[in-house]
Structures are given as C-alpha cells and as structure tokens.
Tab-separated table of C-alpha atoms in Angstrom:
chain	number	residue	atom	x	y	z
A	131	MET	CA	-141.303	2.790	124.988
A	132	ASP	CA	-138.673	0.063	124.618
A	133	ASP	CA	-139.726	-3.178	122.795
A	134	ALA	CA	-136.836	-5.050	124.855
A	135	GLU	CA	-138.381	-3.739	128.160
A	136	LEU	CA	-141.835	-4.908	126.849
A	137	GLU	CA	-140.130	-8.418	125.658
A	138	LYS	CA	-138.649	-8.663	129.188
A	139	ILE	CA	-142.004	-8.491	131.041
A	140	ARG	CA	-143.397	-10.851	128.486
A	141	LYS	CA	-140.610	-13.452	129.410
A	142	ALA	CA	-141.014	-12.705	133.059
A	143	ARG	CA	-144.610	-13.510	132.761
A	144	LEU	CA	-144.193	-16.760	130.778
A	145	GLU	CA	-141.885	-17.983	133.448
A	146	GLN	CA	-144.107	-17.037	136.269
A	147	LEU	CA	-146.771	-18.802	134.219
A	148	LYS	CA	-144.698	-22.141	133.703
A	149	ALA	CA	-143.979	-22.084	137.424
A	150	GLN	CA	-147.207	-21.977	138.543
A	151	GLY	CA	-148.450	-24.525	136.197
A	152	GLY	CA	-145.993	-26.905	137.236
A	153	GLY	CA	-146.506	-26.398	140.698
A	154	GLY	CA	-150.611	-26.302	140.335
A	155	GLY	CA	-150.660	-30.022	140.421
A	156	GLY	CA	-149.335	-30.635	143.669
A	157	PRO	CA	-152.387	-29.153	145.700
A	158	LYS	CA	-154.997	-30.781	143.972
A	159	ALA	CA	-153.416	-34.215	144.246
A	160	GLY	CA	-152.546	-33.884	147.925
A	161	GLY	CA	-156.482	-33.343	148.833
A	162	PRO	CA	-156.946	-31.585	152.140
A	163	SER	CA	-154.529	-28.994	150.942
A	164	GLY	CA	-156.972	-26.955	148.729
A	165	ALA	CA	-156.748	-23.783	150.619
A	166	GLY	CA	-153.119	-23.455	149.547
A	167	GLY	CA	-153.942	-23.666	146.099
A	168	GLN	CA	-156.709	-20.602	146.518
A	169	GLY	CA	-153.472	-18.797	148.102
A	170	GLY	CA	-151.757	-19.417	145.114
A	171	GLN	CA	-154.401	-18.317	142.960
A	172	GLU	CA	-154.727	-14.936	144.694
A	173	ALA	CA	-150.862	-14.484	144.812
A	174	SER	CA	-151.124	-15.055	141.064
A	175	ARG	CA	-153.695	-12.360	140.505
A	176	GLN	CA	-151.718	-9.962	142.460
A	177	GLN	CA	-148.722	-10.784	140.565
A	178	GLU	CA	-150.714	-10.553	137.405
A	179	ALA	CA	-152.067	-7.095	138.309
A	180	GLU	CA	-148.501	-5.752	139.332
A	181	ALA	CA	-147.137	-6.829	135.873
A	182	ARG	CA	-149.829	-5.112	134.203
A	183	LYS	CA	-149.423	-1.954	136.331
A	184	ALA	CA	-145.722	-1.974	135.244
A	185	MET	CA	-146.862	-2.131	131.819
A	186	LEU	CA	-149.323	0.412	132.036
A	187	ASN	CA	-146.642	2.654	133.577
A	188	GLN	CA	-144.275	2.215	130.623
A	189	ILE	CA	-147.176	2.753	128.078
A	190	LEU	CA	-148.689	5.913	129.722
A	191	MET	CA	-147.633	9.258	130.462
A	192	PRO	CA	-148.426	10.631	134.197
A	193	GLU	CA	-151.245	12.539	133.352
A	194	ALA	CA	-153.071	9.899	131.056
A	195	ALA	CA	-152.326	7.369	133.971
A	196	ASP	CA	-154.038	9.474	136.571
A	197	ARG	CA	-156.990	10.341	133.985
A	198	LEU	CA	-157.300	6.366	133.809
A	199	GLY	CA	-157.312	5.968	137.696
A	200	ARG	CA	-159.907	8.430	137.756
A	201	ILE	CA	-161.959	6.606	135.242
A	202	ARG	CA	-161.663	3.400	137.114
A	203	LEU	CA	-163.104	4.950	140.080
A	204	VAL	CA	-166.221	5.564	137.922
A	205	LYS	CA	-166.301	2.826	135.573
A	206	GLU	CA	-164.107	0.112	136.181
A	207	GLU	CA	-165.277	-1.944	132.973
A	208	ARG	CA	-164.407	0.781	131.224
A	209	ALA	CA	-160.915	1.437	132.454
A	210	THR	CA	-160.188	-2.359	132.058
A	211	ASP	CA	-161.525	-2.440	128.594
A	212	ILE	CA	-159.036	0.816	127.801
A	213	GLU	CA	-156.174	-0.729	129.407
A	214	ASN	CA	-156.467	-4.018	127.507
A	215	ARG	CA	-156.868	-2.185	124.270
A	216	LEU	CA	-153.510	-0.214	125.148
A	217	MET	CA	-151.681	-3.448	126.329
A	218	MET	CA	-152.681	-4.854	122.926
A	219	LEU	CA	-151.362	-2.071	120.950
A	220	ALA	CA	-148.211	-2.037	122.728
A	221	GLN	CA	-147.733	-5.674	122.308
A	222	THR	CA	-148.421	-5.405	118.477
A	223	GLY	CA	-145.789	-2.542	118.175
A	224	GLN	CA	-148.562	-0.083	117.208
A	225	LEU	CA	-147.427	2.307	119.973
A	226	ARG	CA	-144.177	4.342	119.129
A	227	SER	CA	-144.334	6.433	122.283
A	228	LYS	CA	-145.928	6.859	125.487
A	229	VAL	CA	-149.674	7.554	125.109
A	230	THR	CA	-150.528	11.158	126.189
A	231	GLU	CA	-153.562	12.584	128.027
A	232	GLU	CA	-155.276	13.711	124.523
A	233	GLN	CA	-154.229	10.571	123.048
A	234	LEU	CA	-155.983	8.669	125.767
A	235	LYS	CA	-159.079	10.931	125.107
A	236	GLU	CA	-159.458	10.071	121.537
A	237	LEU	CA	-159.234	6.603	122.293
A	238	LEU	CA	-161.965	7.092	124.885
A	239	ASN	CA	-164.065	8.743	122.335
A	240	ALA	CA	-163.478	5.740	119.981
A	241	VAL	CA	-164.887	3.490	122.591
A	242	ALA	CA	-167.801	5.423	123.553
A	243	ASP	CA	-168.663	5.830	119.971
A	244	ASN	CA	-168.651	1.824	119.665
A	245	LYS	CA	-170.670	1.638	122.769
A	246	GLU	CA	-173.372	4.059	121.293
A	247	GLU	CA	-173.844	1.871	118.005
A	248	GLU	CA	-174.503	-1.029	120.232
A	249	LYS	CA	-177.240	0.377	121.956
A	250	ILE	CA	-180.578	-0.706	120.649
A	251	VAL	CA	-183.457	1.826	120.707
A	252	VAL	CA	-187.091	0.870	121.487
A	253	THR	CA	-189.835	3.082	120.901
A	254	ARG	CA	-193.296	2.217	122.116
A	255	ARG	CA	-196.401	3.698	120.254
A	256	LYS	CA	-199.385	4.593	122.198
A	257	GLY	CA	-202.552	3.750	120.832
A	258	TRP	CA	-204.363	6.828	120.364
A	259	GLY	CA	-207.189	5.426	118.547
A	260	LEU	CA	-210.397	3.691	119.792
A	261	ASP	CA	-209.801	0.122	120.999
A	262	ASP	CA	-212.569	-2.624	121.230
A	263	ASP	CA	-212.552	-2.043	124.757
A	264	ASP	CA	-213.531	1.633	124.332
A	265	ASP	CA	-216.406	0.775	122.278
A	266	ASP	CA	-218.114	-0.631	125.569
A	267	LEU	CA	-218.004	2.549	127.279
A	268	PHE	CA	-220.243	3.954	124.702
A	269	ASP	CA	-223.214	1.465	125.609
A	270	LEU	CA	-223.849	2.872	129.017
C-alpha cells in the first residue's frame, strides 16, 4: 500500500467536504428547495461509499475483500466495524502491506473475543425450598 495514494484519497475527500460545506448553506437559505439538499446528501453518501470502497481495495487482498463481503451479507454491523478498524490502521500507517485473508481472520477473532467479554451472563436460581405459599397447601 502506497502512502502517497492514501494521502491523495484523503486530500480528495477533504476537498469534497469543503465543496459540500460551502454549497450546503444555499438550499437551506432558499427555503422551498429543501429536496435539493436531500439529493445532495444522497450524492454525498454515495461518494463517501465509493471513496471507502476504493480505500478498502487498496488495503485488502482480493480473497480478504471477498471474505469481508460475505461477512457483510450476514452481519453488516460487524463488517462495517472491521472496515473502520482497517481504515484506521491504514491511516495511522500501521499496515505495511495489503491485508491477507489470514490476517483478516485474526482481526475477526480479536473482535469476536472483545464482543464475548462485553456480554453479560444472567443466571437465575430456581427456589428449590418451600416458599411461604407452599405451607398453605398442607392445611387442606
């Protein structure tokens, strides 16, 4: 993975955000053209998704990208979490090469271990002894 390419993507995204920020005040001030703002938001989301996809293509080997796509079909939240972690690692320069499928599996296992630690287990004890209500049955 090339740092120059990542920097180029960051700069393009920053310019995109600046352009949207400057043009975003117009539809709000105009009043009835609010639907145009929603179209702009949709376009913004689509461009962001495309930039995200391009960055992930630079980060992941094809096999790892396929595995992440299959995970997304089953658990979209988990796939998004993994993508965010991978992008953070890439942006901080902690990834020296493209992520292989084995490395992705290790990351998935690490995330799964963290999720298991967060789970709260509740055990309910059944009252095996006699309750006060049970004493009433003997009076019959």
